[in-house]
Amino acid sequence: MRAEIVAKQVKAMAQHGLDAMICSSPENFAYTTGFVVPSQPLIRHRHAMTIVTADGREALFGVDMEASTIKRRQPDVPTRIWAEFSDNPMLVLADQLESLGLAKARIGLEMDYLPAGDFARLVAAMPGARFEHAEPLLARLRQIKTAEEVALLRRLSRIADQAITDTLAVVDEGDSEMDIAGHLTRNVYSLGADHFKLLIVATGERSVLPNVGPSERVLKRGDVCRVEIFSVINGYQAGVCRTAIVGEAPPMAEKIWAHLVECKYEIMEKVKPGASCRAIYDAFIAKLAKLSLPPISFVGHGIGLHLHEDPYLGLTPVLGKPGGDAPLEENMVLGFEPLCYDTGYGFGMQNKDMLLVTATGSELLSDYADTDRLILTGTAGKAAARQVA
């Protein structure tokens, strides 16, 4: 397992009086081990878990269908395998935990992932143990990225950025949103990603729709095109969104785009350790108001093993209520996205980047292409891509 991550978990357990911590979600399994069990995110009952004890012992728990993959990736970690169609996985897990001396322990568990029925069976099998919420601790640990994580997110950011830039350079009037999707997904894989998430292709009148996939719609001159993708390696993901125009910009598009670019640099100037997430969001709201553009409830968020992680540059919830705040810290990675889905002029625009909080400010991770000017599709886009290269 990943020694640096295990050490962070051991430290957190000492601070919160836990005897062990179990990661049961695909995201936190990958956080601890460095890889995703392939079918776990797809089939909820195929439990795969990591177990770390307060004294630093490590163990794995997994379904027989994925036993060979788990053992190949973690050959030296003690592993308990349960049979998918004949075992009660919670009884097998309880036996494993008891063999680790945890029958009467305080155990941190992801209560927001394990199904209620499975949790009830686990509690019944281990009446002497006390299970406590681990998801807030794990979410907090994941906010501060290690050097290895930053390097991977930098790579993923450039993959997504280049995949979109190269795609927009080869599509033009007469091509369809499906053509964009075909080029984009091929590019993501050819650049080294092992997966992708949340492919958004929204052109013309569809560009006002927040999270839509590609359709058969054909590009027309004057279209605004919003294209976003999250490239994925070992469960980590980086999301980039670019806005392009086909041939010529419709009325107000260039003015609104310039305004969003100004927002981007104002956000980057404000991002630094200790900065208030809410203050950054309030500044963004004030900036949009100058053109009477409607905002959404955030302008950025943490990212890594989830599409959206804490902290939010926005109406951060505190104790379940909106309107709180959180400070930024060094080595947080943010997806920040000055955007307006419905400008009131029949199109939406978005410029999403990946940003690292450094010791003194911020660093752009998605820096493959210069996106301060509206991207042009087709021939003009090819020329711009050659200039970047």
Short mmCIF file of C-alpha atoms in Angstrom, two decimals:
data_model
loop_
_atom_site.label_atom_id
_atom_site.label_comp_id
_atom_site.label_asym_id
_atom_site.label_seq_id
_atom_site.Cartn_x
_atom_site.Cartn_y
_atom_site.Cartn_z
CA MET A 1 0.00 0.00 0.00
CA ARG A 2 1.08 3.63 -0.32
CA ALA A 3 3.36 4.26 2.66
CA GLU A 4 2.80 8.02 2.75
CA ILE A 5 -0.98 7.66 2.71
CA VAL A 6 -0.95 4.91 5.33
CA ALA A 7 1.18 7.15 7.56
CA LYS A 8 -1.38 9.98 7.18
CA GLN A 9 -4.17 7.61 8.18
CA VAL A 10 -2.23 6.35 11.22
CA LYS A 11 -1.64 9.93 12.36
CA ALA A 12 -5.34 10.77 11.93
CA MET A 13 -6.34 7.69 13.94
CA ALA A 14 -4.06 8.75 16.80
CA GLN A 15 -5.63 12.21 16.79
CA HIS A 16 -9.19 10.84 16.89
CA GLY A 17 -8.75 7.81 19.12
CA LEU A 18 -9.45 5.16 16.49
CA ASP A 19 -7.98 1.66 16.56
CA ALA A 20 -8.41 1.02 12.82
CA MET A 21 -9.69 2.63 9.66
CA ILE A 22 -11.48 0.84 6.82
CA CYS A 23 -11.69 2.31 3.30
CA SER A 24 -14.59 0.74 1.42
CA SER A 25 -15.30 3.19 -1.43
CA PRO A 26 -13.50 2.89 -4.79
CA GLU A 27 -12.05 6.37 -4.24
CA ASN A 28 -10.54 5.67 -0.84
CA PHE A 29 -9.45 2.16 -1.78
CA ALA A 30 -7.50 3.78 -4.61
CA TYR A 31 -6.26 6.48 -2.22
CA THR A 32 -4.70 3.86 0.04
CA THR A 33 -3.47 1.36 -2.54
CA GLY A 34 -2.82 3.42 -5.68
CA PHE A 35 -5.15 1.44 -7.94
CA VAL A 36 -8.86 0.84 -8.60
CA VAL A 37 -10.43 -2.61 -8.40
CA PRO A 38 -11.99 -2.65 -11.91
CA SER A 39 -15.55 -3.79 -11.20
CA GLN A 40 -15.98 -2.27 -7.72
CA PRO A 41 -17.26 1.12 -9.01
CA LEU A 42 -19.67 -0.69 -11.35
CA ILE A 43 -21.12 -3.39 -9.09
CA ARG A 44 -21.84 -2.04 -5.60
CA HIS A 45 -21.90 -5.40 -3.80
CA ARG A 46 -18.38 -6.35 -4.94
CA HIS A 47 -16.77 -5.05 -1.79
CA ALA A 48 -13.07 -4.22 -1.82
CA MET A 49 -11.58 -2.63 1.29
CA THR A 50 -8.33 -1.57 2.85
CA ILE A 51 -7.74 -1.96 6.57
CA VAL A 52 -5.11 0.07 8.41
CA THR A 53 -4.67 -0.31 12.17
CA ALA A 54 -3.50 2.36 14.60
CA ASP A 55 -0.14 0.61 14.91
CA GLY A 56 0.36 0.65 11.12
CA ARG A 57 -0.61 -2.90 10.17
CA GLU A 58 -2.15 -3.28 6.71
CA ALA A 59 -4.68 -5.71 5.25
CA LEU A 60 -6.95 -6.03 2.22
CA PHE A 61 -10.43 -7.47 1.72
CA GLY A 62 -11.78 -8.32 -1.73
CA VAL A 63 -14.16 -10.37 -3.85
CA ASP A 64 -13.00 -13.58 -5.54
CA MET A 65 -13.74 -12.18 -9.02
CA GLU A 66 -11.03 -9.57 -8.47
CA ALA A 67 -8.62 -11.67 -6.39
CA SER A 68 -5.98 -12.00 -9.11
CA THR A 69 -5.93 -8.25 -9.79
CA ILE A 70 -5.64 -7.40 -6.09
CA LYS A 71 -2.90 -9.95 -5.44
CA ARG A 72 -0.95 -8.87 -8.52
CA ARG A 73 -0.99 -5.23 -7.42
CA GLN A 74 -0.45 -5.90 -3.69
CA PRO A 75 1.33 -9.28 -3.41
CA ASP A 76 2.83 -8.60 0.02
CA VAL A 77 -0.27 -7.33 1.84
CA PRO A 78 -2.31 -9.93 3.82
CA THR A 79 -5.60 -10.32 1.92
CA ARG A 80 -8.90 -11.99 2.78
CA ILE A 81 -10.94 -13.05 -0.26
CA TRP A 82 -14.68 -13.67 -0.06
CA ALA A 83 -16.75 -15.74 -2.51
CA GLU A 84 -19.26 -13.59 -4.36
CA PHE A 85 -22.20 -16.01 -4.49
CA SER A 86 -21.69 -18.18 -1.42
CA ASP A 87 -20.22 -16.00 1.34
CA ASN A 88 -21.80 -13.32 3.46
CA PRO A 89 -19.07 -10.70 2.93
CA MET A 90 -19.74 -8.97 6.24
CA LEU A 91 -19.21 -12.19 8.18
CA VAL A 92 -15.91 -12.73 6.34
CA LEU A 93 -14.92 -9.13 7.07
CA ALA A 94 -15.88 -9.49 10.75
CA ASP A 95 -13.71 -12.59 11.03
CA GLN A 96 -10.81 -10.76 9.42
CA LEU A 97 -11.17 -7.79 11.78
CA GLU A 98 -11.34 -10.09 14.80
CA SER A 99 -8.18 -11.86 13.64
CA LEU A 100 -6.48 -8.45 13.70
CA GLY A 101 -7.49 -8.01 17.33
CA LEU A 102 -10.26 -5.53 16.58
CA ALA A 103 -13.27 -7.35 18.06
CA LYS A 104 -13.74 -4.61 20.68
CA ALA A 105 -12.09 -1.74 18.82
CA ARG A 106 -13.14 1.73 17.72
CA ILE A 107 -13.17 1.40 13.93
CA GLY A 108 -13.51 4.20 11.41
CA LEU A 109 -15.79 3.24 8.52
CA GLU A 110 -17.14 5.04 5.46
CA MET A 111 -20.76 5.29 6.57
CA ASP A 112 -21.71 7.18 3.40
CA TYR A 113 -20.67 4.27 1.16
CA LEU A 114 -21.39 0.93 2.84
CA PRO A 115 -25.06 -0.05 2.25
CA ALA A 116 -27.28 0.04 5.34
CA GLY A 117 -28.03 -3.68 5.17
CA ASP A 118 -24.35 -4.60 5.07
CA PHE A 119 -23.60 -2.22 7.91
CA ALA A 120 -26.33 -3.80 10.04
CA ARG A 121 -24.90 -7.27 9.36
CA LEU A 122 -21.39 -6.13 10.26
CA VAL A 123 -22.56 -4.55 13.52
CA ALA A 124 -24.48 -7.73 14.43
CA ALA A 125 -21.39 -9.84 13.75
CA MET A 126 -19.16 -7.59 15.89
CA PRO A 127 -21.28 -6.50 18.89
CA GLY A 128 -18.23 -5.49 20.90
CA ALA A 129 -16.85 -3.09 18.29
CA ARG A 130 -17.80 0.55 17.85
CA PHE A 131 -18.01 1.89 14.31
CA GLU A 132 -17.55 5.61 13.71
CA HIS A 133 -17.68 7.93 10.73
CA ALA A 134 -14.35 7.90 8.85
CA GLU A 135 -15.46 9.72 5.70
CA PRO A 136 -14.85 13.24 7.12
CA LEU A 137 -11.32 12.25 8.17
CA LEU A 138 -10.54 10.70 4.80
CA ALA A 139 -11.98 13.67 2.93
CA ARG A 140 -9.79 15.98 5.00
CA LEU A 141 -6.67 13.87 4.37
CA ARG A 142 -7.33 13.88 0.62
CA GLN A 143 -7.54 17.68 0.47
CA ILE A 144 -3.78 18.09 0.97
CA LYS A 145 -2.05 16.40 -1.94
CA THR A 146 1.31 14.62 -1.79
CA ALA A 147 4.03 15.39 -4.32
CA GLU A 148 3.14 12.15 -6.12
CA GLU A 149 -0.51 13.18 -6.36
CA VAL A 150 0.33 16.67 -7.60
CA ALA A 151 2.56 15.20 -10.33
CA LEU A 152 -0.23 12.86 -11.45
CA LEU A 153 -2.85 15.61 -11.46
CA ARG A 154 -0.50 17.83 -13.48
CA ARG A 155 -0.16 15.05 -16.05
CA LEU A 156 -3.92 14.46 -16.13
CA SER A 157 -4.59 18.18 -16.50
CA ARG A 158 -2.39 18.41 -19.57
CA ILE A 159 -3.93 15.26 -21.05
CA ALA A 160 -7.44 16.72 -20.78
CA ASP A 161 -6.31 20.14 -22.02
CA GLN A 162 -4.44 18.78 -25.03
CA ALA A 163 -7.18 16.30 -25.89
CA ILE A 164 -9.74 19.11 -26.11
CA THR A 165 -7.41 21.55 -27.90
CA ASP A 166 -6.44 18.99 -30.55
CA THR A 167 -10.07 17.95 -31.01
CA LEU A 168 -11.32 21.49 -31.59
CA ALA A 169 -8.58 21.97 -34.17
CA VAL A 170 -9.91 19.18 -36.42
CA VAL A 171 -13.68 19.66 -36.22
CA ASP A 172 -15.59 22.43 -37.95
CA GLU A 173 -18.88 23.49 -39.46
CA GLY A 174 -20.74 20.40 -40.71
CA ASP A 175 -19.27 18.04 -38.12
CA SER A 176 -21.45 16.75 -35.28
CA GLU A 177 -21.16 16.67 -31.52
CA MET A 178 -20.59 12.93 -31.90
CA ASP A 179 -17.59 13.71 -34.12
CA ILE A 180 -16.21 15.89 -31.32
CA ALA A 181 -16.74 13.06 -28.83
CA GLY A 182 -15.02 10.53 -31.08
CA HIS A 183 -11.90 12.64 -31.53
CA LEU A 184 -11.87 13.64 -27.86
CA THR A 185 -12.09 10.16 -26.36
CA ARG A 186 -9.50 8.82 -28.80
CA ASN A 187 -7.16 11.67 -27.86
CA VAL A 188 -7.56 11.07 -24.13
CA TYR A 189 -6.56 7.43 -24.47
CA SER A 190 -3.74 8.09 -26.92
CA LEU A 191 -2.26 10.67 -24.54
CA GLY A 192 -2.05 8.13 -21.73
CA ALA A 193 -5.25 8.15 -19.68
CA ASP A 194 -6.70 4.81 -18.69
CA HIS A 195 -10.26 6.12 -18.37
CA PHE A 196 -12.37 9.26 -18.61
CA LYS A 197 -15.44 10.67 -16.86
CA LEU A 198 -18.15 13.25 -17.48
CA LEU A 199 -17.73 13.90 -21.19
CA ILE A 200 -19.64 17.11 -21.96
CA VAL A 201 -20.22 18.31 -25.51
CA ALA A 202 -22.74 21.16 -25.66
CA THR A 203 -22.93 23.29 -28.79
CA GLY A 204 -25.16 26.07 -30.08
CA GLU A 205 -28.46 26.23 -28.21
CA ARG A 206 -27.36 23.18 -26.16
CA SER A 207 -24.38 25.12 -24.71
CA VAL A 208 -26.68 26.48 -21.97
CA LEU A 209 -27.20 22.95 -20.58
CA PRO A 210 -24.77 22.22 -17.73
CA ASN A 211 -23.89 18.51 -17.94
CA VAL A 212 -24.99 17.01 -21.24
CA GLY A 213 -23.30 14.42 -23.38
CA PRO A 214 -22.86 14.60 -27.17
CA SER A 215 -25.79 14.40 -29.56
CA GLU A 216 -26.19 14.17 -33.33
CA ARG A 217 -26.44 17.97 -33.55
CA VAL A 218 -24.37 19.38 -36.45
CA LEU A 219 -22.11 22.39 -35.90
CA LYS A 220 -23.15 25.61 -37.60
CA ARG A 221 -21.32 28.85 -38.22
CA GLY A 222 -21.61 31.11 -35.18
CA ASP A 223 -22.05 28.24 -32.71
CA VAL A 224 -20.55 28.45 -29.25
CA CYS A 225 -19.19 25.05 -28.15
CA ARG A 226 -18.56 23.98 -24.55
CA VAL A 227 -16.37 20.85 -24.32
CA GLU A 228 -15.30 19.25 -21.04
CA ILE A 229 -13.70 15.96 -20.05
CA PHE A 230 -12.12 14.41 -16.96
CA SER A 231 -9.09 12.26 -17.75
CA VAL A 232 -8.45 9.44 -15.27
CA ILE A 233 -5.40 7.40 -14.18
CA ASN A 234 -5.56 5.01 -11.20
CA GLY A 235 -8.78 6.63 -10.02
CA TYR A 236 -7.40 10.19 -10.01
CA GLN A 237 -9.05 12.67 -12.34
CA ALA A 238 -8.53 16.15 -13.71
CA GLY A 239 -11.28 18.13 -15.41
CA VAL A 240 -10.77 20.78 -18.06
CA CYS A 241 -13.42 22.68 -20.02
CA ARG A 242 -12.84 24.86 -23.08
CA THR A 243 -15.19 27.08 -25.06
CA ALA A 244 -14.83 27.48 -28.82
CA ILE A 245 -16.65 29.20 -31.65
CA VAL A 246 -17.37 27.98 -35.15
CA GLY A 247 -16.25 30.54 -37.73
CA GLU A 248 -17.35 33.71 -35.98
CA ALA A 249 -18.56 34.71 -32.54
CA PRO A 250 -22.24 35.55 -32.03
CA PRO A 251 -23.16 38.94 -30.53
CA MET A 252 -21.83 39.55 -27.00
CA ALA A 253 -19.78 36.34 -26.97
CA GLU A 254 -16.39 38.03 -27.14
CA LYS A 255 -17.34 40.58 -24.47
CA ILE A 256 -18.63 37.91 -22.09
CA TRP A 257 -15.62 35.71 -22.75
CA ALA A 258 -13.20 38.55 -21.99
CA HIS A 259 -15.08 39.12 -18.75
CA LEU A 260 -14.74 35.44 -17.76
CA VAL A 261 -11.02 35.51 -18.56
CA GLU A 262 -10.64 38.49 -16.23
CA CYS A 263 -12.46 36.44 -13.59
CA LYS A 264 -9.97 33.61 -14.12
CA TYR A 265 -6.96 35.80 -13.39
CA GLU A 266 -8.62 37.52 -10.46
CA ILE A 267 -9.30 34.12 -8.92
CA MET A 268 -5.72 33.00 -9.51
CA GLU A 269 -4.45 36.17 -7.82
CA LYS A 270 -6.59 35.49 -4.75
CA VAL A 271 -5.75 31.79 -4.37
CA LYS A 272 -3.06 31.33 -1.73
CA PRO A 273 -2.71 29.61 1.65
CA GLY A 274 -5.06 31.15 4.18
CA ALA A 275 -7.34 32.72 1.60
CA SER A 276 -11.07 32.56 2.30
CA CYS A 277 -13.01 30.32 -0.08
CA ARG A 278 -16.12 32.40 0.47
CA ALA A 279 -14.31 35.69 -0.19
CA ILE A 280 -13.05 34.37 -3.52
CA TYR A 281 -16.57 33.31 -4.47
CA ASP A 282 -18.06 36.65 -3.40
CA ALA A 283 -15.53 38.47 -5.60
CA PHE A 284 -16.56 36.24 -8.51
CA ILE A 285 -20.24 37.03 -7.91
CA ALA A 286 -19.50 40.75 -7.87
CA LYS A 287 -17.54 40.43 -11.12
CA LEU A 288 -20.36 38.58 -12.91
CA ALA A 289 -22.87 41.16 -11.70
CA LYS A 290 -21.12 43.85 -13.73
CA LEU A 291 -22.55 42.18 -16.86
CA SER A 292 -25.72 41.00 -15.10
CA LEU A 293 -24.65 37.36 -15.56
CA PRO A 294 -26.24 34.74 -13.27
CA PRO A 295 -23.82 32.66 -11.14
CA ILE A 296 -24.00 29.12 -9.80
CA SER A 297 -23.31 28.32 -6.13
CA PHE A 298 -19.54 27.87 -6.55
CA VAL A 299 -16.71 28.90 -8.82
CA GLY A 300 -14.32 26.10 -7.90
CA HIS A 301 -13.83 22.99 -5.80
CA GLY A 302 -11.27 20.47 -4.66
CA ILE A 303 -10.61 17.58 -7.01
CA GLY A 304 -8.64 14.35 -7.03
CA LEU A 305 -10.32 10.99 -6.49
CA HIS A 306 -13.80 12.54 -6.73
CA LEU A 307 -15.03 14.94 -9.39
CA HIS A 308 -15.93 17.33 -6.58
CA GLU A 309 -14.16 17.38 -3.22
CA ASP A 310 -13.86 19.89 -0.41
CA PRO A 311 -13.15 22.73 -0.22
CA TYR A 312 -15.63 24.61 -2.38
CA LEU A 313 -14.96 28.13 -3.59
CA GLY A 314 -18.57 28.97 -2.92
CA LEU A 315 -21.40 28.51 -0.49
CA THR A 316 -19.40 26.00 1.56
CA PRO A 317 -21.67 23.98 3.86
CA VAL A 318 -20.77 23.95 7.55
CA LEU A 319 -22.61 21.54 9.86
CA GLY A 320 -25.04 20.82 7.08
CA LYS A 321 -25.93 24.46 6.49
CA PRO A 322 -24.85 26.55 3.48
CA GLY A 323 -23.00 29.81 3.79
CA GLY A 324 -19.92 28.76 5.73
CA ASP A 325 -16.26 29.23 4.87
CA ALA A 326 -12.97 27.36 4.75
CA PRO A 327 -9.35 28.51 4.30
CA LEU A 328 -7.19 27.32 1.44
CA GLU A 329 -4.01 25.41 2.28
CA GLU A 330 -0.78 24.68 0.45
CA ASN A 331 -0.92 21.63 -1.85
CA MET A 332 -4.65 21.70 -2.33
CA VAL A 333 -5.63 21.18 -5.98
CA LEU A 334 -8.71 22.98 -7.27
CA GLY A 335 -10.83 22.76 -10.36
CA PHE A 336 -11.82 26.39 -10.87
CA GLU A 337 -14.32 27.38 -13.49
CA PRO A 338 -15.45 30.92 -14.23
CA LEU A 339 -18.61 30.18 -16.15
CA CYS A 340 -22.08 31.28 -17.09
CA TYR A 341 -24.33 28.54 -18.38
CA ASP A 342 -27.14 30.83 -19.50
CA THR A 343 -25.81 34.22 -20.55
CA GLY A 344 -29.21 35.36 -21.81
CA TYR A 345 -27.94 35.46 -25.40
CA GLY A 346 -28.66 31.85 -26.35
CA PHE A 347 -25.32 30.35 -25.36
CA GLY A 348 -23.27 29.35 -22.33
CA MET A 349 -19.52 29.74 -21.75
CA GLN A 350 -17.06 28.01 -19.43
CA ASN A 351 -13.29 28.01 -18.92
CA LYS A 352 -12.35 25.30 -16.42
CA ASP A 353 -8.76 24.82 -15.31
CA MET A 354 -6.79 22.94 -12.67
CA LEU A 355 -4.98 25.02 -10.06
CA LEU A 356 -2.43 24.09 -7.40
CA VAL A 357 -2.24 26.11 -4.19
CA THR A 358 1.47 26.81 -3.66
CA ALA A 359 3.33 28.21 -0.66
CA THR A 360 3.03 31.75 -2.02
CA GLY A 361 0.06 31.68 -4.40
CA SER A 362 -1.16 29.39 -7.16
CA GLU A 363 0.09 27.50 -10.20
CA LEU A 364 -1.89 26.57 -13.29
CA LEU A 365 -1.66 22.83 -13.98
CA SER A 366 -3.76 22.78 -17.18
CA ASP A 367 -1.30 24.88 -19.17
CA TYR A 368 -1.15 23.11 -22.52
CA ALA A 369 -2.84 25.85 -24.51
CA ASP A 370 -3.38 29.60 -24.28
CA THR A 371 -7.12 29.93 -23.80
CA ASP A 372 -7.39 33.63 -23.09
CA ARG A 373 -8.89 34.13 -26.54
CA LEU A 374 -11.91 32.21 -27.73
CA ILE A 375 -10.78 29.00 -29.41
CA LEU A 376 -11.57 28.68 -33.11
CA THR A 377 -12.54 25.32 -34.54
CA GLY A 378 -11.24 23.88 -37.78
CA THR A 379 -8.59 25.57 -39.95
CA ALA A 380 -8.06 28.51 -37.63
CA GLY A 381 -7.87 26.10 -34.70
CA LYS A 382 -5.21 24.03 -36.44
CA ALA A 383 -3.07 27.13 -36.94
CA ALA A 384 -3.44 28.02 -33.26
CA ALA A 385 -2.51 24.46 -32.24
CA ARG A 386 0.65 24.60 -34.39
CA GLN A 387 1.64 27.86 -32.71
CA VAL A 388 1.27 26.24 -29.29
CA ALA A 389 3.30 23.20 -30.32
#
